[in-house]
C-alpha positions as MATLAB code, in Angstrom:
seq = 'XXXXXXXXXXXXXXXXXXXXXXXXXXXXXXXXXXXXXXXXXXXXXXXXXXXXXXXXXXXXXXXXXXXXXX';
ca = [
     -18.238   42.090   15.421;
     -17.801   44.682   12.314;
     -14.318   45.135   10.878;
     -13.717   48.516   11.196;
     -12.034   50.641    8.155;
      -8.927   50.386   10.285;
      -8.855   46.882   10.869;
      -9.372   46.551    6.886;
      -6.325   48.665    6.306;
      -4.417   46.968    8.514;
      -5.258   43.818    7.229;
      -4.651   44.820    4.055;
      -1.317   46.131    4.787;
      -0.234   42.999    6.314;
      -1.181   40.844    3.245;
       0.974   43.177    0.931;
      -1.481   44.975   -0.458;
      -0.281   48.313   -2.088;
      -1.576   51.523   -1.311;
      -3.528   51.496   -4.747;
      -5.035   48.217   -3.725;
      -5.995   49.557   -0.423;
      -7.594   52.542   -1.622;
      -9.386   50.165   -4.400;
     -11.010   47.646   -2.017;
     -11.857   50.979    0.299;
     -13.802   52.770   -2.767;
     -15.300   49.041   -3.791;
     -16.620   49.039    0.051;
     -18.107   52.505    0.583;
     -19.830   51.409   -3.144;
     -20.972   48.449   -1.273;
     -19.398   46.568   -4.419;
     -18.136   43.175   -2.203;
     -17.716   41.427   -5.858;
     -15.193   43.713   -6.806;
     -13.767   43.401   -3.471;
     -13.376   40.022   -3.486;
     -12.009   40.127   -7.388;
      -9.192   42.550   -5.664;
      -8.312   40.523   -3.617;
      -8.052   37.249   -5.748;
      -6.234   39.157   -7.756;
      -3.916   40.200   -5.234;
      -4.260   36.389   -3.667;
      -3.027   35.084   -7.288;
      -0.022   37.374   -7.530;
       1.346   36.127   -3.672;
       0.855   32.561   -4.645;
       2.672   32.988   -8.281;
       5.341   34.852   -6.141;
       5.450   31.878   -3.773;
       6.071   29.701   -6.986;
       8.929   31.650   -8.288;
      10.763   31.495   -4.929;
       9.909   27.802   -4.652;
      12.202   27.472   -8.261;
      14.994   29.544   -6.926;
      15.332   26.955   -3.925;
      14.858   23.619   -5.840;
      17.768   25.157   -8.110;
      19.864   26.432   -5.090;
      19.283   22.866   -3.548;
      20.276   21.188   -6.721;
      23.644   23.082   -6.394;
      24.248   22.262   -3.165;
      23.322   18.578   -3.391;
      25.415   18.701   -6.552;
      28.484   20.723   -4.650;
      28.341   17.665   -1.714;
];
């Protein structure tokens, strides 16, 4: 089955992407540039996961306060 345009933007929309993304991996696919489609969305990939990190921090210190506060 092909992924339609619409399934893309969903997809993309779902994963956080922002409308600059979007339109980015769009262009990159009507180019037929999957490299630079796949670099977008590594990119994009990296910036969740260091997001993910930075929450993870917050908790360890909240948890240290509360372990602390018991």
């Amino acid at each position: 089955m092909d992924i339609t345009e619409e399934m893309l933007i969903t997809n993309l929309k779902d994963a956080g992407c922002t409308k600059e993304t979007i339109a980015a991996f769009l262009y990159y696919r009507k180019k037929n540039e999957q490299l630079k489609q796949i670099e977008l969305l590594k990119k994009h990939r990296h910036g969740l996961l260091d997001k993910i990190h930075e929450d993870q921090k917050a908790i360890d210190c909240l948890d240290y306060l509360l372990y602390k506060l018991k």
